[in-house]
Structure formats: C-alpha cells, structure tokens
Tab-separated table of C-alpha atoms in Angstrom:
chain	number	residue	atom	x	y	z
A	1	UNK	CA	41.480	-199.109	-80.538
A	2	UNK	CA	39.879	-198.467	-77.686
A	3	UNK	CA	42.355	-195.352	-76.876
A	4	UNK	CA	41.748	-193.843	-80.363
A	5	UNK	CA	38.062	-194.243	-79.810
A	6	UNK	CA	38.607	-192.289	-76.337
A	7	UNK	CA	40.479	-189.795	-77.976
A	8	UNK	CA	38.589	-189.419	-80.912
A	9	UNK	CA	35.749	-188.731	-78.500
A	10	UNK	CA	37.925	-185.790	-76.153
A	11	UNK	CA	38.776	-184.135	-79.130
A	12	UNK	CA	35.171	-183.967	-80.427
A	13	UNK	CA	33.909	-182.212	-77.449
A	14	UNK	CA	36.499	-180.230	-77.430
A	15	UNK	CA	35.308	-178.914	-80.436
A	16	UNK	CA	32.088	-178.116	-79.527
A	17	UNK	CA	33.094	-176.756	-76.609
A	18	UNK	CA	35.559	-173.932	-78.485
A	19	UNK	CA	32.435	-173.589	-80.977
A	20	UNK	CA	30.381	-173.029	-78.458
A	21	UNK	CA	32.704	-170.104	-76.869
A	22	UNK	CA	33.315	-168.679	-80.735
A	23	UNK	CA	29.507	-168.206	-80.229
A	24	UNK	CA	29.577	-166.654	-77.408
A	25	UNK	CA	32.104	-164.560	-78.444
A	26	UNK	CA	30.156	-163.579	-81.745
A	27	UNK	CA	27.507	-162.808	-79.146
A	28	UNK	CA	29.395	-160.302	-77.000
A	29	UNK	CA	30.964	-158.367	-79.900
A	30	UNK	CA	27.452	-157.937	-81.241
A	31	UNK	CA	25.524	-156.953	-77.950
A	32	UNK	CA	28.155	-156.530	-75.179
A	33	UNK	CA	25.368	-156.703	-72.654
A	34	UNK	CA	23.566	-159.508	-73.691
A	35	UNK	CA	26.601	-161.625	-73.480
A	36	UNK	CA	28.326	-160.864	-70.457
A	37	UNK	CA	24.503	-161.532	-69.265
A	38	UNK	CA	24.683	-165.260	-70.790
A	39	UNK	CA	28.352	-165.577	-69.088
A	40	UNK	CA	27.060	-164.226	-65.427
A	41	UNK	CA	24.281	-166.907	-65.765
A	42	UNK	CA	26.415	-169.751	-66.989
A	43	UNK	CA	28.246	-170.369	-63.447
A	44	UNK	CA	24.715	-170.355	-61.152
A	45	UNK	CA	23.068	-172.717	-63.638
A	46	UNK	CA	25.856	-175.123	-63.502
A	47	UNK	CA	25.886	-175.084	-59.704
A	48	UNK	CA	22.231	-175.315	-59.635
A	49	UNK	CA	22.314	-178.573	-62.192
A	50	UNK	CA	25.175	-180.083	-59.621
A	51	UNK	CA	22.573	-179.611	-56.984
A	52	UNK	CA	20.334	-181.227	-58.550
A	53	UNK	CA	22.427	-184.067	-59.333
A	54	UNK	CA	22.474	-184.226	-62.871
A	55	UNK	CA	25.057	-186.364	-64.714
A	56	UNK	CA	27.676	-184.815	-66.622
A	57	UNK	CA	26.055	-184.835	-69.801
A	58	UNK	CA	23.119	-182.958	-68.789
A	59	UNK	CA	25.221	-180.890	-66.696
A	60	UNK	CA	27.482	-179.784	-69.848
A	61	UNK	CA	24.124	-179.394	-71.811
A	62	UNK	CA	22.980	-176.509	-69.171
A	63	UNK	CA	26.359	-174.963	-69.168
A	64	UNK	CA	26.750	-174.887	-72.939
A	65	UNK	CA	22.596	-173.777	-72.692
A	66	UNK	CA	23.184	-171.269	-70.523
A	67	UNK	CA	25.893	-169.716	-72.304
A	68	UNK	CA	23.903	-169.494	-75.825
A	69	UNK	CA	20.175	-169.384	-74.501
A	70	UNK	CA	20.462	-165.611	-75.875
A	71	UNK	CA	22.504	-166.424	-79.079
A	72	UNK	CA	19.299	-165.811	-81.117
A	73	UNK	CA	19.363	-162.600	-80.734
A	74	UNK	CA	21.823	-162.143	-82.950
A	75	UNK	CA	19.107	-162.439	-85.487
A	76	UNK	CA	17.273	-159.384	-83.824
A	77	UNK	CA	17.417	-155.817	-85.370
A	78	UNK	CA	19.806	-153.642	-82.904
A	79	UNK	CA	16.605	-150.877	-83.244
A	80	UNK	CA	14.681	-153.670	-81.506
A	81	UNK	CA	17.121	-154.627	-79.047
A	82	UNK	CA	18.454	-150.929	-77.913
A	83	UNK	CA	15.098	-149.247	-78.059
A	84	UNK	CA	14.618	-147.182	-74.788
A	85	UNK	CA	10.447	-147.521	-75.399
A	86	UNK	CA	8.593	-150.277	-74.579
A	87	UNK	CA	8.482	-152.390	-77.745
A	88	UNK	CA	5.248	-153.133	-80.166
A	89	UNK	CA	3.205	-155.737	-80.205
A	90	UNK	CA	4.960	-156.977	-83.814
A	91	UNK	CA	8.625	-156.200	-82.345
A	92	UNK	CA	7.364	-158.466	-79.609
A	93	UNK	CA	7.190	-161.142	-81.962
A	94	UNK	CA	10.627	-160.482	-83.670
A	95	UNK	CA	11.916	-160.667	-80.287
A	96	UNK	CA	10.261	-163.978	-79.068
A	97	UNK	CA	11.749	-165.741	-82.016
A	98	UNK	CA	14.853	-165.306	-80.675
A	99	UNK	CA	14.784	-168.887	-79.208
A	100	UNK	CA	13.877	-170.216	-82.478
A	101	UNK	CA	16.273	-168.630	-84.502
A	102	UNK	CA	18.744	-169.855	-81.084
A	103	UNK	CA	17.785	-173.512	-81.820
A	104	UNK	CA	18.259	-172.850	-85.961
A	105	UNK	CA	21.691	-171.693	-85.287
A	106	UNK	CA	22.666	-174.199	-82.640
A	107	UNK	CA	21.012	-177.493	-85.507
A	108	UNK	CA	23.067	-176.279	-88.406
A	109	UNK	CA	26.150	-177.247	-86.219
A	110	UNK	CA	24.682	-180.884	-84.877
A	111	UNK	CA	25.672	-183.209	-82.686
A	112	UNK	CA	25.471	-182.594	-78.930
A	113	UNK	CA	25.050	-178.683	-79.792
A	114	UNK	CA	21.406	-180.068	-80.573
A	115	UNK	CA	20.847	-180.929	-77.658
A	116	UNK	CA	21.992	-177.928	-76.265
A	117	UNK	CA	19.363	-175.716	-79.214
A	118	UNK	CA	16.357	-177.548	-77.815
A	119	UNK	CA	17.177	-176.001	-73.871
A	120	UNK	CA	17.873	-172.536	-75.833
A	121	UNK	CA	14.329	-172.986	-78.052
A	122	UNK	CA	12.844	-173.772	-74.260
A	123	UNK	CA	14.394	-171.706	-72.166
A	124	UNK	CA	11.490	-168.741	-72.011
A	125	UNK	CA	8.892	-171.309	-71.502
A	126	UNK	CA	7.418	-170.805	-68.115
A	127	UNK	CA	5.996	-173.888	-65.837
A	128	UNK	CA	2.180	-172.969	-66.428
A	129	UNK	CA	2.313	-173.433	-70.057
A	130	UNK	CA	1.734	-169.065	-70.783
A	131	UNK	CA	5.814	-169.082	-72.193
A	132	UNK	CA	6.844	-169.403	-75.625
A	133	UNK	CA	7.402	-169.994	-78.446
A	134	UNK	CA	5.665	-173.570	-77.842
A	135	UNK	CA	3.326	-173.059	-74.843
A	136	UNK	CA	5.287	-176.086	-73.230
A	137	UNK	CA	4.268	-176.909	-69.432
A	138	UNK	CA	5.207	-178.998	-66.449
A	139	UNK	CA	7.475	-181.907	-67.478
A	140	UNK	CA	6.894	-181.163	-71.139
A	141	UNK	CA	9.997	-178.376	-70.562
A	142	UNK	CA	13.441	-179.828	-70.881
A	143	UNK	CA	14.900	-179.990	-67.274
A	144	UNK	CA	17.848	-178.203	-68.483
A	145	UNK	CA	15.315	-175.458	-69.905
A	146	UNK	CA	14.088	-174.678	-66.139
A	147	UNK	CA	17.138	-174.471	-64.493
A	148	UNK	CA	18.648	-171.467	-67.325
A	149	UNK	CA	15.516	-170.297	-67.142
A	150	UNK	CA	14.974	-169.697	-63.185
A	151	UNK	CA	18.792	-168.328	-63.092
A	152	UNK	CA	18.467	-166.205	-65.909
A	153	UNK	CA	15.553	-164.417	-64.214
A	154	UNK	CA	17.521	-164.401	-60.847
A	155	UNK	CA	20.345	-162.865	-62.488
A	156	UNK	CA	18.136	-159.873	-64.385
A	157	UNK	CA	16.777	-159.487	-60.578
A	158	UNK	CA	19.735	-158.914	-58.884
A	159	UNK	CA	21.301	-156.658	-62.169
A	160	UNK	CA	20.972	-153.082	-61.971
A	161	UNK	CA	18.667	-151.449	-64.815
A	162	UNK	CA	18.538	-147.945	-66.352
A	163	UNK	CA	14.663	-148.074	-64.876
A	164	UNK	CA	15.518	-149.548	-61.677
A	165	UNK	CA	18.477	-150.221	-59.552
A	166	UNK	CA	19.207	-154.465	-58.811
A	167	UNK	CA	17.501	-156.011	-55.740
A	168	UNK	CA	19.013	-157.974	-53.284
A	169	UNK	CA	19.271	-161.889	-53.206
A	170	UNK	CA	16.460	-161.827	-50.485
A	171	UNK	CA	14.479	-159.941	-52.684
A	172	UNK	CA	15.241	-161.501	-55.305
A	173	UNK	CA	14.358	-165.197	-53.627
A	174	UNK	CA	11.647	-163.733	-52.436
A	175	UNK	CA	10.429	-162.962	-55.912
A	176	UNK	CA	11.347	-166.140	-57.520
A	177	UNK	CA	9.437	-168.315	-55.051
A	178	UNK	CA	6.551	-166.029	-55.552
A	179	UNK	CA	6.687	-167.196	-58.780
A	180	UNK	CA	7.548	-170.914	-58.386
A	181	UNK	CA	4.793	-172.772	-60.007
A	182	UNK	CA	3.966	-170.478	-62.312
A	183	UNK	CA	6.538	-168.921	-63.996
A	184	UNK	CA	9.879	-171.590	-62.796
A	185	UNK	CA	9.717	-175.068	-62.054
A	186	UNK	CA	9.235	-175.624	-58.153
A	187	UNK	CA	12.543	-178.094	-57.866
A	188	UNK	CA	14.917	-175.880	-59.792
A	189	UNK	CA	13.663	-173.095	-57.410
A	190	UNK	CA	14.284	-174.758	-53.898
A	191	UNK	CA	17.829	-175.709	-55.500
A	192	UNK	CA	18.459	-172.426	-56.253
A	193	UNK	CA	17.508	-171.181	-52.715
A	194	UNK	CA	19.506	-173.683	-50.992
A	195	UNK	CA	22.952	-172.340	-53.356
A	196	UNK	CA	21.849	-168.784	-52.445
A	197	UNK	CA	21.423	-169.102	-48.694
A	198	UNK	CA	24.307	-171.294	-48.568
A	199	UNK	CA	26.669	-168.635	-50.713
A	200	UNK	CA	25.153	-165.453	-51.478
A	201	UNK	CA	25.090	-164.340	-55.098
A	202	UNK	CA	26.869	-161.452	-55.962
A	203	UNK	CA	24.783	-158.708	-57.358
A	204	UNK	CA	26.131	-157.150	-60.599
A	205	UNK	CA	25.838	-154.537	-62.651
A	206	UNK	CA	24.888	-153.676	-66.066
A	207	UNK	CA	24.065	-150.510	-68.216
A	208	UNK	CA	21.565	-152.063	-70.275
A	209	UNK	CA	17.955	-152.972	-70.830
A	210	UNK	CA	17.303	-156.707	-71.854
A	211	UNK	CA	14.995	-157.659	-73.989
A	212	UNK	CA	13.401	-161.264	-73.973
C-alpha cells in the first residue's frame, strides 16, 4: 500500500511537471522571445532557491514559477506585446494583468500548479510595496515570488535589446543591489551575488523588446 501510495504520488508530479512544460511550450510557439526568456531564467532561480536553502518543494515551486511567471501573456494582444512605441497608459493595464490572467490559467489546473500561480500572480511585485497587481510588500511577497523576480530582472540586464546592447554581470550586480530594498528583496539579492561572483552568468542574447 504504501508503494502504490509512493507511486501514485511520482506519477502525479510527473504530470504536472509535463503540464507545466506543454505550457511552456504553448508559450514559446506564441511569443518565441518571451519563452526562451522564462527558460534562461528558470536555471538561475533554481540555483538561487538552493542557495538559499529551500526544501524541495519550494524549490520545484520556483522552478515550475520561473518557467510560467510570463505564461499570462498569452492573454495579451500581439499589437501590445510587439509594439516598437512605448505603450499607453490603458495598454499598460492590459499588460500588468498578465500575472493575473498567469495565476487564472495556472488555478484551472489545481493542485501544486496553485501554488506555483500565486509566485506567477507575485512575481512583478517589488519589495517597497509600488509592484503590482496587489501592492504586496516585505514578507507579504511569496519567497518564491522574490527570487523569479530578482533573476528575471538580472536576466533582462544582461540580454541584449533593440534600444540597448546587454550589460555585463558587474553591471548588472551593480544595478540590482542599487535596487535591493526597493525594487528585490535584500536576501534573494546577496544570494544572487554570491552565485554570480562565484560562476559568472553568461550574457545572452535576444532580438526582442519585453514587455512587463
């Protein structure tokens, strides 16, 4: 009994594991950028939530997180997301609900991909309470939320843009603790210093803006 149960349990996250990489894929075919963006950030927020000594279901919660944190944007009109302006105040808001429409997506399946919608709903909060879509602060933000958060901004950083070419991991460290505080929560910063200085991060490219 005790075998089935363990079983029964493997095969249950492996299902949520292959939906969660069906969404992913869904994502990519529908904005190449934006998901080979999620991927790049998936593999620095797991080695950030190791360093931080998180337990392997929060750990698999960032991962998964990490991977869909954009999947919302699915939901966004492809005039929004390609336009080469900046965007209006009311395609602003189309954009921001992103994470919202993220979480929507992420509930309808259940289980532990819940958990996993309420780092994507969180995961453009920012530590001083200013983010959105709920004005969270401090401690309020999901842990999980942070780290994508702080490593999807490193990644943009150090990811060349039509409007300006990708800045080094210096630079880019430089920026984040600038920031730390304010914008990313001070912990997941220093953990993602001491992974950078230890291994630098290699700097990628890309051929497209990001919105969000």
């Amino acid at each position: 009994e005790r075998k089935a149960r363990l079983a029964q349990a493997l095969e249950l996250s492996r299902a949520y594991r292959g939906t969660t990489l069906l969404l992913s894929d869904v994502l990519e075919a529908d904005d190449e950028y934006t998901g080979l963006h999620s991927r790049s950030v998936v593999s620095l927020s797991v080695a950030v939530a190791d360093e931080l000594g998180m337990d392997s279901r929060e750990r698999r919660n960032v991962e998964f997180g990490a991977l869909l944190h954009d999947v919302g944007k699915i939901a966004v009109p492809k005039s929004i997301i390609n336009k080469p302006g900046p965007l209006t105040a009311d395609e602003w808001v189309v954009v921001k609900a992103h994470t919202i429409e993220g979480q929507k997506m992420l509930d309808r399946v259940g289980g532990l991909l819940s958990d996993v919608g309420r780092i994507v709903r969180s995961s453009h909060e920012r530590w001083d309470g200013s983010g959105y879509p709920d004005g969270l602060a401090g401690d309020q933000i999901p842990l999980g939320a942070t780290v994508v958060s702080c490593c999807d901004a490193f990644n943009a950083i150090t990811t060349d843009r039509p409007y300006r070419a990708a800045r080094s991991t210096a630079e880019a460290l430089e920026e984040m603790r600038a920031a730390s505080g304010r914008q990313f929560n001070p912990v997941v910063v220093e953990a993602l210093t001491r992974i950078a200085q230890r291994s630098p991060v290699e700097e990628e490219t890309a051929s497209e803006p990001r919105r969000g």
